[in-house]
Coordinates of C-alpha atoms and ligand atoms in Angstrom, one line a residue:
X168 CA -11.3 4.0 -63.9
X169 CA -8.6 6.6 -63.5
X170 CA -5.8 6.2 -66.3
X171 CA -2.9 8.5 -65.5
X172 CA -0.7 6.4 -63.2
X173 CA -0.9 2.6 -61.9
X174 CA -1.3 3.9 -58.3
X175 CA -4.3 5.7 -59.7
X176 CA -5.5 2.6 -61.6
X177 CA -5.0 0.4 -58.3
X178 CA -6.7 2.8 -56.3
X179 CA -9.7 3.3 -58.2
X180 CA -10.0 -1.0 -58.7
X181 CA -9.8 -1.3 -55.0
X182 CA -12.3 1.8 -54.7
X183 CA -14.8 -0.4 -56.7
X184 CA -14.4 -3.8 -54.7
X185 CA -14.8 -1.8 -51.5
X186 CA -18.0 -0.1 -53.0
X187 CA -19.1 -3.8 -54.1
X188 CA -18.4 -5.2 -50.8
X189 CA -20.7 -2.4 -49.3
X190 CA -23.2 -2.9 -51.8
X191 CA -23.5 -6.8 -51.0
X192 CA -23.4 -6.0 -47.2
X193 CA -20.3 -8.2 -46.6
X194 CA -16.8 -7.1 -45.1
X195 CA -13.7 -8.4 -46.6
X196 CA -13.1 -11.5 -44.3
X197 CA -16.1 -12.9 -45.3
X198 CA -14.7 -13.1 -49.1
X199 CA -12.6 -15.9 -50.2
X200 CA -10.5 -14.8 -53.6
X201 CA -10.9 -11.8 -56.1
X202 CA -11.3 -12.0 -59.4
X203 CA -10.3 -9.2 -61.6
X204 CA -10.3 -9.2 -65.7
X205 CA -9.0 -6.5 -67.4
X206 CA -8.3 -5.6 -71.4
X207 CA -5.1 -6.0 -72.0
X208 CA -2.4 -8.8 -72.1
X209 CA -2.3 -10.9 -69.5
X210 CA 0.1 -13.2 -67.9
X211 CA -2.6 -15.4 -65.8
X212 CA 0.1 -17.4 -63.9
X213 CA 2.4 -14.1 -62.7
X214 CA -0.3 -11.7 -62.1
X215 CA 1.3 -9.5 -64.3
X216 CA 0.2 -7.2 -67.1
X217 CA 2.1 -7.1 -69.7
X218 CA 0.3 -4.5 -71.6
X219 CA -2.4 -2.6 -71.5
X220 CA -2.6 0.6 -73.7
X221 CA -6.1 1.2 -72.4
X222 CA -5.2 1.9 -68.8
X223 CA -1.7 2.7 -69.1
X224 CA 0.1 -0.4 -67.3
X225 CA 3.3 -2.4 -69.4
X226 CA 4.7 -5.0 -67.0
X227 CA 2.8 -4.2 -63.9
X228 CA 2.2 -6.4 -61.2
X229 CA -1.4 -5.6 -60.8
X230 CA -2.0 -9.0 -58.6
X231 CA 0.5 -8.2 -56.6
X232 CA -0.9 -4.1 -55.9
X233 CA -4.3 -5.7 -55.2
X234 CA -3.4 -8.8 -53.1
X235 CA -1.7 -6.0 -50.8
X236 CA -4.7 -4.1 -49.9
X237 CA -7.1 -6.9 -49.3
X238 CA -4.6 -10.0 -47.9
X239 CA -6.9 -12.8 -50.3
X240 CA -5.8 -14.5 -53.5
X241 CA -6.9 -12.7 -56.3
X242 CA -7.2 -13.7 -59.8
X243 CA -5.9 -12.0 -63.2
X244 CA -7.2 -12.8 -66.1
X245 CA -7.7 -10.7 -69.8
X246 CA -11.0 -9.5 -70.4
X247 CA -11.8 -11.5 -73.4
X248 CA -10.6 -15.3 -72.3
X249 CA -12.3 -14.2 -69.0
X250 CA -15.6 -14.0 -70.6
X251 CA -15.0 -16.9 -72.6
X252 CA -15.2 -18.7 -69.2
X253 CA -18.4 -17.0 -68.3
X254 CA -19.9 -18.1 -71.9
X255 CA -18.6 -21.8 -71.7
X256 CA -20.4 -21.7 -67.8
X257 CA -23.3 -20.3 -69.3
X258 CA -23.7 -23.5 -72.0
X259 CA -22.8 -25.9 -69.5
X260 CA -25.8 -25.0 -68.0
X261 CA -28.1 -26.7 -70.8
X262 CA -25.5 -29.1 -72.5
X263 CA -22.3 -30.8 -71.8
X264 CA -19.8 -29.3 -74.0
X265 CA -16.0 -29.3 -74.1
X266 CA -14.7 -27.3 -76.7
X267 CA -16.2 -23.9 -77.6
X268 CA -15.1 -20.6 -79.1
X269 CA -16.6 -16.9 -77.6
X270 CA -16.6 -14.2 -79.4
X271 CA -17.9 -11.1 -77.8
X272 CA -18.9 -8.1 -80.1
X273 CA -18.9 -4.9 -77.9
X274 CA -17.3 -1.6 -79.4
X275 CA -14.2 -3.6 -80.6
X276 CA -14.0 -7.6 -81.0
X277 CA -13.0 -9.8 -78.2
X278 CA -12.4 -13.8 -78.4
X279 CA -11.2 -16.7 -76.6
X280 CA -11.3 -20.8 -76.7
X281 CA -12.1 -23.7 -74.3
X282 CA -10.7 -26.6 -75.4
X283 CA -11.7 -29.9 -73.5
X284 CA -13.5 -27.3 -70.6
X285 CA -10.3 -25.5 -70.1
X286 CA -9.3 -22.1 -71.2
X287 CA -6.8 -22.3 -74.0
X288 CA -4.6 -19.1 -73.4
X289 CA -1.6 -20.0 -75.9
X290 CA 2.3 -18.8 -75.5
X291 CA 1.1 -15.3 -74.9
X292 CA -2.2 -15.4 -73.5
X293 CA -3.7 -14.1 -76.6
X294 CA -5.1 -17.5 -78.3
X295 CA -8.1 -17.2 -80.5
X296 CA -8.0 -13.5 -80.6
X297 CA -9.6 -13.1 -84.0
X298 CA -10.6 -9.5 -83.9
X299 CA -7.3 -8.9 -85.2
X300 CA -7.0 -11.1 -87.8
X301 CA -6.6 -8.9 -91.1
X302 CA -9.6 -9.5 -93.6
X303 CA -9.2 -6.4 -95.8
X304 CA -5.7 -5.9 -96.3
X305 CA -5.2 -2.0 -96.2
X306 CA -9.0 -1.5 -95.2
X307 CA -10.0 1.0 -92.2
X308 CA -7.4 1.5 -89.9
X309 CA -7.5 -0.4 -86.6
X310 CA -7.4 0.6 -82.8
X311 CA -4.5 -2.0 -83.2
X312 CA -2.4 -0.2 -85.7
X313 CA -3.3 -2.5 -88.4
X314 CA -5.2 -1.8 -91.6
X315 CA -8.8 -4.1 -92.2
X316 CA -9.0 -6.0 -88.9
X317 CA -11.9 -8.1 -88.7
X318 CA -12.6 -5.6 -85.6
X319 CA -12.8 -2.8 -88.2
X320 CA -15.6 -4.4 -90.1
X321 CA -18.0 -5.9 -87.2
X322 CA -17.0 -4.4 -84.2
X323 CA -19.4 -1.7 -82.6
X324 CA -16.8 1.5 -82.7
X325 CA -16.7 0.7 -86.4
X326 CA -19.7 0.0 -87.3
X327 CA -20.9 3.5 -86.4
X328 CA -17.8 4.8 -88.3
X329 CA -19.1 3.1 -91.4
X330 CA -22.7 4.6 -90.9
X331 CA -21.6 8.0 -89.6
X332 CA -19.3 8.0 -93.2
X333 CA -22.3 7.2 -95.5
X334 CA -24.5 10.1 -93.3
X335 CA -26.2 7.9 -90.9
X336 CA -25.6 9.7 -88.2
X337 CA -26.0 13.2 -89.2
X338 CA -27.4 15.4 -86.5
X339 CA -27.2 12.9 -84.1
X340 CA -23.8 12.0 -83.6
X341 CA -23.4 12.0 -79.7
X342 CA -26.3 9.4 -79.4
X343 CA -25.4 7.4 -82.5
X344 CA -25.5 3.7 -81.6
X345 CA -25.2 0.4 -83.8
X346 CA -28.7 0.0 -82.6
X347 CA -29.5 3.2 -84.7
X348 CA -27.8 1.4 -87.9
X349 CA -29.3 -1.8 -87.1
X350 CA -32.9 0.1 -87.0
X351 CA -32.2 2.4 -90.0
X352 CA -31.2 -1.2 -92.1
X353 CA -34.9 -2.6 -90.6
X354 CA -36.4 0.7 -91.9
X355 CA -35.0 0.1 -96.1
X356 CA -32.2 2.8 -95.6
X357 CA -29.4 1.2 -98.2
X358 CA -26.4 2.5 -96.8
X359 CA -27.0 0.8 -93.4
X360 CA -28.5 -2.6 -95.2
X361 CA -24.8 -3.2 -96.4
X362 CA -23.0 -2.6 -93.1
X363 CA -25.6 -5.0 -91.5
X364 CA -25.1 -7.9 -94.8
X365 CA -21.1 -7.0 -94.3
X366 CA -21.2 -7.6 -90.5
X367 CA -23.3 -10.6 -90.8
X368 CA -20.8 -11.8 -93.2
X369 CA -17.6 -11.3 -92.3
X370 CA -18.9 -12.9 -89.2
X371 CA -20.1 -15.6 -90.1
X372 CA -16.6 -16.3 -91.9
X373 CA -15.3 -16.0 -88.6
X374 CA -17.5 -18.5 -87.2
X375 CA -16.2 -20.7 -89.8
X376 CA -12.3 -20.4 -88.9
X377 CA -13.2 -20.7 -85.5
X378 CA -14.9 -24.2 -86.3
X379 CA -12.3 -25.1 -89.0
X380 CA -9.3 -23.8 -86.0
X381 CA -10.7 -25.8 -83.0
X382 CA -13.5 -27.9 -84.3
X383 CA -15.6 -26.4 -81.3
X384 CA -18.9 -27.5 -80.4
X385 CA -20.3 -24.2 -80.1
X386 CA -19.3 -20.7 -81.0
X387 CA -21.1 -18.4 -78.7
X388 CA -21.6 -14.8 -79.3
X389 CA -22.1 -12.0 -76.3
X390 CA -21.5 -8.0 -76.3
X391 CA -23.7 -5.7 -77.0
X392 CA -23.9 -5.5 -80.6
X393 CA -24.9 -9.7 -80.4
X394 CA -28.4 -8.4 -78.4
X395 CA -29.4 -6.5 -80.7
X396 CA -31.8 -9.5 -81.8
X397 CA -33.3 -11.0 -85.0
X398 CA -31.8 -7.9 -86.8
X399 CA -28.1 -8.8 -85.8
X400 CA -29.0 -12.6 -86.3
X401 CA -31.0 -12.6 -89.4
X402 CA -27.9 -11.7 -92.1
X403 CA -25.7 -14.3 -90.0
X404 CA -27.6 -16.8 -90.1
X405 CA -27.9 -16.4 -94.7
X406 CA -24.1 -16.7 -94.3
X407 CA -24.2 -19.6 -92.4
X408 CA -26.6 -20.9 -94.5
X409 CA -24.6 -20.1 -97.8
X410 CA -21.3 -21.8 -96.5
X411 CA -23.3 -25.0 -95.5
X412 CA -24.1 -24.7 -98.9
X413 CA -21.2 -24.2 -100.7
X414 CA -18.7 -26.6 -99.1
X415 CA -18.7 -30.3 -98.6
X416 CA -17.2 -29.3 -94.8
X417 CA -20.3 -27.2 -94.8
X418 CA -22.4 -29.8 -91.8
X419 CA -19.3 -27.9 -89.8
X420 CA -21.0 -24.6 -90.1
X421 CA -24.9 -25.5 -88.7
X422 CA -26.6 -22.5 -86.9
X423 CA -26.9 -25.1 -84.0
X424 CA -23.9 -24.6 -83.3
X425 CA -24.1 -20.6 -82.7
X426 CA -25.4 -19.5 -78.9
X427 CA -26.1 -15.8 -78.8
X428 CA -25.5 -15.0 -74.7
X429 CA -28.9 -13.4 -73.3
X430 CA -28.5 -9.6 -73.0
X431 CA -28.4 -9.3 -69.3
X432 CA -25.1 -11.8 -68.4
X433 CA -22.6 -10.4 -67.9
X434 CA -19.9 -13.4 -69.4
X435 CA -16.9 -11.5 -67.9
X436 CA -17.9 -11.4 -64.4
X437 CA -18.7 -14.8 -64.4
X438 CA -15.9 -16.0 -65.9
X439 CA -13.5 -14.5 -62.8
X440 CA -16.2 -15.9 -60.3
X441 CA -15.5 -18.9 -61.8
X442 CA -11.9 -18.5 -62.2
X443 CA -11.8 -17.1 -58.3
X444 CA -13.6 -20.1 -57.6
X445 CA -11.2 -22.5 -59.1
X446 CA -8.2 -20.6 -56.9
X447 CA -9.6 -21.3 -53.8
X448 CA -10.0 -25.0 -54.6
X449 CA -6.4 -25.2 -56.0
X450 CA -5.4 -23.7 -52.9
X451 CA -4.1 -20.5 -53.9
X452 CA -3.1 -17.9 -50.9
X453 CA -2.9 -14.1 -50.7
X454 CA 0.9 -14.6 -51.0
X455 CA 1.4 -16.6 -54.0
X456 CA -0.3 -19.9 -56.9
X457 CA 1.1 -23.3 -55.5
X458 CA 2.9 -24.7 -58.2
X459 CA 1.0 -27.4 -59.1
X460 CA -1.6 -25.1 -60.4
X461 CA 0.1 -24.3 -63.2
X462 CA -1.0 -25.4 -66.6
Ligands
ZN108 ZN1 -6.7 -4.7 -85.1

């Protein structure tokens, strides 16, 4: 995506639906509603973005801009609670559940909650976003602009800050991965064994105020540093294991609970089929959300 100008943003969203329309062999009349997530805040109910450093938009009606080129409803949605959708969907498959928590673990730290199978956005749209929640007060400085963001610790970006800092990466910077620190960690290297132990714990921490928030069912875990497998799971699952241990609350914290999201789904574009979905049954047009969709 462009990033100069929201023209240039619109045009290169619409660029990509048309491309995806092509690619499924279907013209515009035969679709129904768009969905659309994007990072940033959101307001899901306008169509608005509020703000969204990333692609340079601050009170833009994006919903509007796209409902103009293609005359169907579309929906708007923040990356994060958007994927949470597309985790709770993916659940629902195998278990009836009502309340969950996702966190996704990509290069920074995304998050959302269901609560009783409906997305829980909050006054601002931002509910459950615990990748900012300050763990290290005056630690590593966030994307944010805060210092020691849980982001900072776990999140992919950072992680290969850590291990590039303790000479990880040297030589090999452009190609440098947190697969590469996961593997090094596997291989006895020191340095990356207590990036992978930190991750695994602050993490698990976070599973813990996530349970101890909502009292969620499930947390479920997606993003790429999640499929990373038995490596990324192992030191999780010790803290989970520990805080069982150590508190009376700690039947709250069973690794049952944790769902690590299968490599290839893709939880954010299921979540704004799903979301898309629900428009078209709630009767939404291309010119505007009845009001009795709002909630
Ligand atoms: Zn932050």
């Amino acid at each position: 995506v462009e990033i100069t100008t929201p023209d240039k943003v619109v045009a290169s969203i619409v660029a990509t639906a048309y491309q995806a329309l092509e690619n499924a062999g279907k013209r515009i009349r035969q679709v129904s509603a768009m969905g659309l997530c994007i990072p940033g805040q959101v307001d899901a109910q306008t169509g608005v973005v509020n703000l969204a450093v990333n692609l340079n938009l601050y009170d833009y009606p994006l919903r509007e801009a796209i409902t103009a080129e293609f005359g169907i409803p579309c929906v708007l949605e923040n990356d994060a609670r958007a994927a949470t959708i597309g985790a709770y969907h993916f659940v629902q498959r195998q278990e009836m559940v009502r309340d969950i928590a996702f966190i996704n673990i990509g290069t920074g730290v995304g998050a959302g909650v269901m609560i009783n199978g409906r997305l829980h956005r909050g006054a601002n749209g931002m509910a459950g976003e615990i990748g900012h929640m300050v763990v290290e007060p005056g630690g590593s400085r966030c994307n944010c602009g805060a210092r020691g963001c849980l982001e900072t610790v776990i999140g992919g970006r950072y992680i290969i800050q850590q291990a590039t800092a303790a000479g990880l990466a040297s030589g090999k910077e452009a190609s440098f991965t947190a697969y590469d620190v996961y593997r090094a960690s596997q291989e006895g290297h020191l340095a990356a064994q207590a990036i992978v132990r930190r991750v695994g714990e602050y993490l698990g921490r976070a599973i813990q105020w996530l349970i101890l928030t909502y009292d969620v069912e499930k947390v479920i875990l997606g993003g790429g540093v999640t499929s990373i497998g038995e490596a990324f799971w192992q030191p999780l699952n010790q803290t989970l294991l520990h805080l069982r241990e150590e508190s009376s609350l700690g039947v709250l914290f069973s690794a049952e609970k944790v769902v690590l999201l299968p490599a290839g789904y893709n939880a954010g574009l299921w979540g704004v089929v799903c979301l898309a979905q629900e428009a078209v049954k709630d009767g939404w047009t291309a010119v505007g959300v009845p009001a009795t969709s709002a909630d």
